[in-house]
mmCIF file of C-alpha atoms and ligand atoms in Angstrom:
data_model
loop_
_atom_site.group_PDB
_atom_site.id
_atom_site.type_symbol
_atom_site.label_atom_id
_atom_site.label_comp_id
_atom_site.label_asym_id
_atom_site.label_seq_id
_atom_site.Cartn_x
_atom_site.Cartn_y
_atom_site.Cartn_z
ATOM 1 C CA UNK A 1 0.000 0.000 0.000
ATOM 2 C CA UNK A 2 1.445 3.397 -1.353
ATOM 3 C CA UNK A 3 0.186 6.297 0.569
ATOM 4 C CA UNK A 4 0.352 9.934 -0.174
ATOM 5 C CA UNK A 5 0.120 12.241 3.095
ATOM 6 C CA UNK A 6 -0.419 16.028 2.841
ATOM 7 C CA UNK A 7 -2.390 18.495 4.865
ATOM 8 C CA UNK A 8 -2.895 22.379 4.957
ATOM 9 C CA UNK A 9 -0.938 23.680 8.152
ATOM 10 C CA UNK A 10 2.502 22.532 6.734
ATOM 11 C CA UNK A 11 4.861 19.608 6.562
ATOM 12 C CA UNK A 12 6.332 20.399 10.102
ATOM 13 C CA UNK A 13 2.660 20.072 11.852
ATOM 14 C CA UNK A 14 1.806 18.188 14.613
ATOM 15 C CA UNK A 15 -1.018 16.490 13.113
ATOM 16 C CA UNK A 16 0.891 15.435 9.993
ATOM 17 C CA UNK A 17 3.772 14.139 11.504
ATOM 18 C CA UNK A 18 1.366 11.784 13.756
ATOM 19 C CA UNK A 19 -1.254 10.760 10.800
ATOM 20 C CA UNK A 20 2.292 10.302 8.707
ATOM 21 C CA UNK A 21 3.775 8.115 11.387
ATOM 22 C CA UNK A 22 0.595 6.204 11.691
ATOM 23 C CA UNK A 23 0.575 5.790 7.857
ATOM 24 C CA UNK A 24 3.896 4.173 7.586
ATOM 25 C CA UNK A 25 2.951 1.164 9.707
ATOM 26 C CA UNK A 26 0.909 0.329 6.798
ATOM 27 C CA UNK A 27 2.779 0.888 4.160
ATOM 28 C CA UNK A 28 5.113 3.122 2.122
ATOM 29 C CA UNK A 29 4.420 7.170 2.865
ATOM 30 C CA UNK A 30 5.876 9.586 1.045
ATOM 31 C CA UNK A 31 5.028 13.304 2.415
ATOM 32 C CA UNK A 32 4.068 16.057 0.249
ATOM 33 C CA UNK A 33 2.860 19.492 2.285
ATOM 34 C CA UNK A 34 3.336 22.965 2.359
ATOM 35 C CA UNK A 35 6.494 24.684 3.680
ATOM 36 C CA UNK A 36 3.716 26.813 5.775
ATOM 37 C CA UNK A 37 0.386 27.368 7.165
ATOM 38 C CA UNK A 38 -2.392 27.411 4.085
ATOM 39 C CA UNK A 39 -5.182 26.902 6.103
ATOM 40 C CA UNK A 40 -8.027 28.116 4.147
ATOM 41 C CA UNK A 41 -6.923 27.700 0.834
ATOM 42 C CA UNK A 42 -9.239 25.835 -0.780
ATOM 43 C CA UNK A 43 -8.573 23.990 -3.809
ATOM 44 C CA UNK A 44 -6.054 27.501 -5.245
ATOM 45 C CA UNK A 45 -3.603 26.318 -7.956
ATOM 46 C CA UNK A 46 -0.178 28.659 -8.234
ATOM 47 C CA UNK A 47 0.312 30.118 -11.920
ATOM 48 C CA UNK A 48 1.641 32.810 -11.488
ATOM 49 C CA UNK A 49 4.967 31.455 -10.124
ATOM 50 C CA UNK A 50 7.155 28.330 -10.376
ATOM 51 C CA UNK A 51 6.453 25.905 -7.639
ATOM 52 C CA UNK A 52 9.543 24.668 -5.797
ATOM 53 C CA UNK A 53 9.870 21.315 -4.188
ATOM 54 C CA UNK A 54 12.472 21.422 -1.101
ATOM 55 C CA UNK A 55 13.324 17.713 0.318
ATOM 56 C CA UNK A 56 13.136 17.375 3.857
ATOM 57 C CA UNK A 57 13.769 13.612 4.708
ATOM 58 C CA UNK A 58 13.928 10.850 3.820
ATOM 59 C CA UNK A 59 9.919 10.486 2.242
ATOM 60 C CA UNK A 60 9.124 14.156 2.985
ATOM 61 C CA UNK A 61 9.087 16.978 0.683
ATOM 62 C CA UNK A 62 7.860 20.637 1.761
ATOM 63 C CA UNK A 63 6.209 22.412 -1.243
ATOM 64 C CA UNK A 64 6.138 26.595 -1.699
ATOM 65 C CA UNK A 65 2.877 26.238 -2.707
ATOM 66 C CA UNK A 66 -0.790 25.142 -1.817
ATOM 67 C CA UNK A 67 -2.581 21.821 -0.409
ATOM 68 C CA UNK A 68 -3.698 21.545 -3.934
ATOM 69 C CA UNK A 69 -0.345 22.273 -5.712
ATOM 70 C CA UNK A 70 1.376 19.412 -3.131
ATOM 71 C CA UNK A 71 -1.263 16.942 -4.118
ATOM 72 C CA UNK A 72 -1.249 18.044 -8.053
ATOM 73 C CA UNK A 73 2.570 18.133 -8.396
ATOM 74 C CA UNK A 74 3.279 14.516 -6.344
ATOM 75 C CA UNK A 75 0.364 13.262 -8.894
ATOM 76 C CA UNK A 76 1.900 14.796 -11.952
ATOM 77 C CA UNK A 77 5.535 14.158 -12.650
ATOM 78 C CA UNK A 78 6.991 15.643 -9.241
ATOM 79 C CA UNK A 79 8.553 11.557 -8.827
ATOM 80 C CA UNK A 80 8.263 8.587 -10.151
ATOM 81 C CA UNK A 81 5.642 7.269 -7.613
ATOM 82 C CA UNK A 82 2.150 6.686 -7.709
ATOM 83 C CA UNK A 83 0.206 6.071 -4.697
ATOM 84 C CA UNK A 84 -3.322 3.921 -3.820
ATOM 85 C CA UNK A 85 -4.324 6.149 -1.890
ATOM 86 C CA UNK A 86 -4.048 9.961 -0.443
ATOM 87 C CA UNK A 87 -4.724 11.287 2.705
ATOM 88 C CA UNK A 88 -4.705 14.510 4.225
ATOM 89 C CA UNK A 89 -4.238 16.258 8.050
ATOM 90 C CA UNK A 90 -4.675 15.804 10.736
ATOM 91 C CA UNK A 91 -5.895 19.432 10.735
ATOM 92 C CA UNK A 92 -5.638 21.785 14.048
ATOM 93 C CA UNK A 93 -9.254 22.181 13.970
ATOM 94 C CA UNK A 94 -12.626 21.329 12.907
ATOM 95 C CA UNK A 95 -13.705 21.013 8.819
ATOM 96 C CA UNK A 96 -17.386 20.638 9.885
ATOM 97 C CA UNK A 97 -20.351 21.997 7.444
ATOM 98 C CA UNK A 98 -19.365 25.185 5.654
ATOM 99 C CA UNK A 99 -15.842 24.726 6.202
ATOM 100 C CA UNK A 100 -15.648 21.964 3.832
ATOM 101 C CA UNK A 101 -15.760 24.713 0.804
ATOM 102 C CA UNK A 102 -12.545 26.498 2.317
ATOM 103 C CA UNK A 103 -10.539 23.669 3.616
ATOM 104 C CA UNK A 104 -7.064 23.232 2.543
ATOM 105 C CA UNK A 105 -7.074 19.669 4.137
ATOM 106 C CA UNK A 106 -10.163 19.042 2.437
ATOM 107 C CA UNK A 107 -9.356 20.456 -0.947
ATOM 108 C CA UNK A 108 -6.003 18.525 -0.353
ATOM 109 C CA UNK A 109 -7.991 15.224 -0.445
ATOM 110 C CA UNK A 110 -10.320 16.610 -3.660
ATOM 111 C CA UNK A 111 -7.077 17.164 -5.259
ATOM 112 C CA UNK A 112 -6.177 12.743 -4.483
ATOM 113 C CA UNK A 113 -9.543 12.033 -6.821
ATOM 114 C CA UNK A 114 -7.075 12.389 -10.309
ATOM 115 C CA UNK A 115 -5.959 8.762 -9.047
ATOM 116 C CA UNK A 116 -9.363 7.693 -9.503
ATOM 117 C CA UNK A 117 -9.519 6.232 -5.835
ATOM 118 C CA UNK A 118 -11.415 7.246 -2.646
ATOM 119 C CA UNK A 119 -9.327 9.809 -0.636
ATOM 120 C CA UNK A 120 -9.559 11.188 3.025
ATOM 121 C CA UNK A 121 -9.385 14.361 4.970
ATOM 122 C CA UNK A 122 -8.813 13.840 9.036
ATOM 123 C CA UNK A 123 -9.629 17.126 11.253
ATOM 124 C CA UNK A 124 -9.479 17.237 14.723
ATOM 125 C CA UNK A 125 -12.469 18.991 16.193
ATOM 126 C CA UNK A 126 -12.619 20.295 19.867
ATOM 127 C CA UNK A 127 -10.947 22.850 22.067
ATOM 128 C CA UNK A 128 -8.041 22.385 24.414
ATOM 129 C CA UNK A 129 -5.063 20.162 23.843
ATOM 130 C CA UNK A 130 -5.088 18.511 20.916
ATOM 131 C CA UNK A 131 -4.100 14.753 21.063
ATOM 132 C CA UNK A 132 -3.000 13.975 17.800
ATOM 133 C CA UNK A 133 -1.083 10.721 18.358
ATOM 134 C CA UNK A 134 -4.643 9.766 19.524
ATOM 135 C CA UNK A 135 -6.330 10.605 16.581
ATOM 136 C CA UNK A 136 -3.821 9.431 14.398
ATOM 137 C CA UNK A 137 -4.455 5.953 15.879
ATOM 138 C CA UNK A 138 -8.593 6.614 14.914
ATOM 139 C CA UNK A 139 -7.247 7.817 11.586
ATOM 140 C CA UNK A 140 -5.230 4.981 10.604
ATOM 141 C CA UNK A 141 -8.441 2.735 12.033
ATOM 142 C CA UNK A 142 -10.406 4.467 9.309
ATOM 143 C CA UNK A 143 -8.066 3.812 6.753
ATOM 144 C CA UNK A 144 -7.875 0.225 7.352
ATOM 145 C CA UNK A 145 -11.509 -0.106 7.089
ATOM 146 C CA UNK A 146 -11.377 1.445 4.157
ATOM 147 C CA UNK A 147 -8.348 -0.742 2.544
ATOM 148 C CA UNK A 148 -10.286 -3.718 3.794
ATOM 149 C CA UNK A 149 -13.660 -2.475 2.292
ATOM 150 C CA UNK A 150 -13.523 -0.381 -0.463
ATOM 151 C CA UNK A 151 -15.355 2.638 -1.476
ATOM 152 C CA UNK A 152 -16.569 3.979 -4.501
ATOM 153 C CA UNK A 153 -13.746 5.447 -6.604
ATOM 154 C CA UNK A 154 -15.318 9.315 -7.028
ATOM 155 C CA UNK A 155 -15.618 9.535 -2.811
ATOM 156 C CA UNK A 156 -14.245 12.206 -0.242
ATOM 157 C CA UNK A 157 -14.246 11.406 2.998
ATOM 158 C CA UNK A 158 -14.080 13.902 5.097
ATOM 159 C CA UNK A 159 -13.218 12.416 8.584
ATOM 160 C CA UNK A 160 -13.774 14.786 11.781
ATOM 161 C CA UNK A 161 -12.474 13.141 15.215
ATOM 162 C CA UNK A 162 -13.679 14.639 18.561
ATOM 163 C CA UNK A 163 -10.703 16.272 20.385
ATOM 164 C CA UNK A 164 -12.137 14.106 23.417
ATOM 165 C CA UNK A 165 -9.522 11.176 24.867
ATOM 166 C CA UNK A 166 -9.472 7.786 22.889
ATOM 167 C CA UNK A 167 -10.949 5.781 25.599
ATOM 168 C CA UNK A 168 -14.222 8.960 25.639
ATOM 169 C CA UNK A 169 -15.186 8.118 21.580
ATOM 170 C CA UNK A 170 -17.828 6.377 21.223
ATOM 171 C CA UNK A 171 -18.056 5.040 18.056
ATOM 172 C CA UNK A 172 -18.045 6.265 14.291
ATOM 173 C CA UNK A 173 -21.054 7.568 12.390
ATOM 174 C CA UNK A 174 -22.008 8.099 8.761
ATOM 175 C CA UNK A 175 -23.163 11.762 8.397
ATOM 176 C CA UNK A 176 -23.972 14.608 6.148
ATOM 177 C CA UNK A 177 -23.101 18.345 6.504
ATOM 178 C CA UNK A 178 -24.483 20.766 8.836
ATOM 179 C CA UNK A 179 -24.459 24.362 8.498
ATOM 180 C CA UNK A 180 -22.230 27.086 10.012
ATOM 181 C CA UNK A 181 -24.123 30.907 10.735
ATOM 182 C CA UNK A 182 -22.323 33.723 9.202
ATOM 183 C CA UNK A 183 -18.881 34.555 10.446
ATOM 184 C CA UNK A 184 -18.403 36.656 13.222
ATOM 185 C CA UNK A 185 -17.461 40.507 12.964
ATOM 186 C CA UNK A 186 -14.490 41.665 11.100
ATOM 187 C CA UNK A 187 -11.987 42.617 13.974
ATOM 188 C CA UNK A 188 -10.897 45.890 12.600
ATOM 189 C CA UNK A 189 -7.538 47.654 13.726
ATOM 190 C CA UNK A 190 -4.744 50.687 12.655
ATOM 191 C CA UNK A 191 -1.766 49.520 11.456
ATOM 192 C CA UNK A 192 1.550 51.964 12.743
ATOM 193 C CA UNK A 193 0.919 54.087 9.201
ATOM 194 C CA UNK A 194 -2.814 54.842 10.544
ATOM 195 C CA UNK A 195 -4.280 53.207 7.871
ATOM 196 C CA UNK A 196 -7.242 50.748 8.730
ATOM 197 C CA UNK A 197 -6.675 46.981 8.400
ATOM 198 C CA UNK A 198 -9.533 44.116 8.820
ATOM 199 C CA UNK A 199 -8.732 40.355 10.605
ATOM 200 C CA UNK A 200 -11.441 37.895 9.326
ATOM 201 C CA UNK A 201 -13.685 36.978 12.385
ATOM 202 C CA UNK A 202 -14.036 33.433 13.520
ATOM 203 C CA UNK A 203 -16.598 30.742 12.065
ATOM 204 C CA UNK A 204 -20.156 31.381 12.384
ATOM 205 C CA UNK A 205 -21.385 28.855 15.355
ATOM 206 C CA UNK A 206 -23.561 25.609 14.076
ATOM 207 C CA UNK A 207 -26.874 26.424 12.617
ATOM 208 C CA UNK A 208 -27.843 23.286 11.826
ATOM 209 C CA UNK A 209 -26.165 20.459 14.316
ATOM 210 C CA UNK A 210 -29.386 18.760 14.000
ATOM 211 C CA UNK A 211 -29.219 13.986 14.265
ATOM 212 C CA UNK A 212 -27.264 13.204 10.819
ATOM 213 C CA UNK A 213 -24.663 16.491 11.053
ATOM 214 C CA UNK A 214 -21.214 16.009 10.997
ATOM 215 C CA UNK A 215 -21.524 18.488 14.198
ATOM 216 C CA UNK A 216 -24.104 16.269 16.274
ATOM 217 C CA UNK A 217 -21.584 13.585 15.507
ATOM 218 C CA UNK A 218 -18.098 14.972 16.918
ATOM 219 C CA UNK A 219 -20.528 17.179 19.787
ATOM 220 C CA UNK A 220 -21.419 14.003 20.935
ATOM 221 C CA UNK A 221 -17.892 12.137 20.895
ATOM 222 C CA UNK A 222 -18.523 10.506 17.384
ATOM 223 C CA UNK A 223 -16.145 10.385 14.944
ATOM 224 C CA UNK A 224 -18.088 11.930 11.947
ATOM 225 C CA UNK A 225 -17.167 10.494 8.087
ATOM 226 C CA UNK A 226 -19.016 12.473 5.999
ATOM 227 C CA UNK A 227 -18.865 11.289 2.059
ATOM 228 C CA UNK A 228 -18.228 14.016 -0.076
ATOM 229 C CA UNK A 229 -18.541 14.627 -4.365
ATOM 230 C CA UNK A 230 -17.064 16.580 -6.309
ATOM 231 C CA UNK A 231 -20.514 17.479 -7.974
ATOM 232 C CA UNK A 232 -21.939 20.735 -5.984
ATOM 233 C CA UNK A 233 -25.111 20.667 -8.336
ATOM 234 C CA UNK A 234 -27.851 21.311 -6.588
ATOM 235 C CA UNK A 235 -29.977 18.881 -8.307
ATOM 236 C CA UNK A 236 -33.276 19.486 -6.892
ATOM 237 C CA UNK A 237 -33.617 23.452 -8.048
ATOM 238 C CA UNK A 238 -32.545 22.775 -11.526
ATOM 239 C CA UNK A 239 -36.342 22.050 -12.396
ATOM 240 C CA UNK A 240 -36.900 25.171 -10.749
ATOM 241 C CA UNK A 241 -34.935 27.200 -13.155
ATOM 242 C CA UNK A 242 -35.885 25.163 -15.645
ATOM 243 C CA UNK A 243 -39.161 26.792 -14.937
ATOM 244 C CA UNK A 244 -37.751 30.439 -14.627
ATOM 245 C CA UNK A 245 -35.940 30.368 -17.981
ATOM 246 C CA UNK A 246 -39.427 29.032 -19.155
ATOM 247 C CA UNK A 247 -40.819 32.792 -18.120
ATOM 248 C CA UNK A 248 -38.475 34.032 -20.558
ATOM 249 C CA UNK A 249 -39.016 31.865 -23.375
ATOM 250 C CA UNK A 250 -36.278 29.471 -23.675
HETATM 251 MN MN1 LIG B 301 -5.431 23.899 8.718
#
């Protein structure tokens, strides 16, 4: 088993180093993250400049580039290696509902589909301190469910593991998305030249955590897989424009 480990906080991370540790008792890892933090980068591609690929050990290579670039360029001619399977994290934090759209570690795993095999994001959700060579030990569970019983080709997972201690989880679900509220305030300051700057606010808190949310699942000390596709039609209003275009004769 060939396994491809990136993430979005950077090759040095805590959470990558465990989930990368954790990967190589199952096989051979090679490591392909950013040489810093790209949390929220979503699926961005770098055109504009040359991407350069720095090796740091012996199966790990930092990237001056996105989640996405690390995952395109180890797919694409970056080495002559091809793996079964790509994973991505452990994130410092939560990729619950909304965050999905911009997740790095998510968009890391979307990038994994060009092999034409399921892929997985791992997030750690919770506050405090983070035990990663915990989750890492839940991840690599996961994985070898998923070696041992295959998924469709075209699916994300996107994995979410309560921040609680090992012996606390109870158990994995199967969920869908919830929904996050709008983000909190802009947290607006002067920087020394008096001109006004803006922070983005935090995440918007759960709107819908309702039974069957990825957020229900970790609140309750579930670890949350959530199947994601590529395809962000939403099927059930195109009838509905269907019907609108119809006003205007098409
Ligand atoms: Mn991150």
């Amino acid at each position: 088993m060939k396994i491809l480990v990136s993430n979005d906080d950077g090759w040095f991370a805590d959470g990558l180093l465990a989930l990368a540790a954790q990967m190589r008792t199952l096989g051979e890892v090679r490591v392909v993250a950013p040489d810093r933090n790209c949390s929220a980068a979503s699926s961005a591609l770098t055109l504009v400049h040359p991407i350069r690929v720095t090796r740091q050990g012996e199966d790990v290579y930092s990237v001056h580039g996105t989640p996405a670039d690390c995952v395109l360029v180890a797919l694409n001619g970056m080495m002559e290696w091809s793996p079964d399977l790509v994973v991505s994290g452990i994130n410092n934090g939560p990729n619950l509902g909304d965050d999905v759209i911009y997740s790095g570690t998510v968009a890391a795993a979307f990038e994994g589909r060009q092999i034409g095999k399921p892929a997985i994001a791992f997030s750690l959700s919770g506050d405090g301190e983070f035990d990663y060579a915990g989750a890492a030990i839940t991840a690599r569970e996961v994985v070898e469910h998923l070696i041992a019983h295959p998924l469709p080709a075209d699916t994300i997972l996107n994995v979410n593991i309560p921040a609680c201690p090992r012996a606390e989880l109870k158990g994995w679900r199967a969920t869908r998305l919830g929904r996050r509220k709008r983000s909190q305030q802009l947290i607006e300051q002067r920087d020394p030249r008096g001109q006004t700057v803006y922070w983005i606010g935090g995440v918007g808190e759960a709107e819908d955590a309702a039974e069957g949310t990825d957020f229900h699942a970790v609140y309750n000390n579930y670890v949350s897989l959530t199947p994601l596709d590529i395809d962000m039609s939403h099927h059930r209003n195109v009838p509905q424009v269907e019907g609108w275009l119809k006003e205007r004769g098409e």
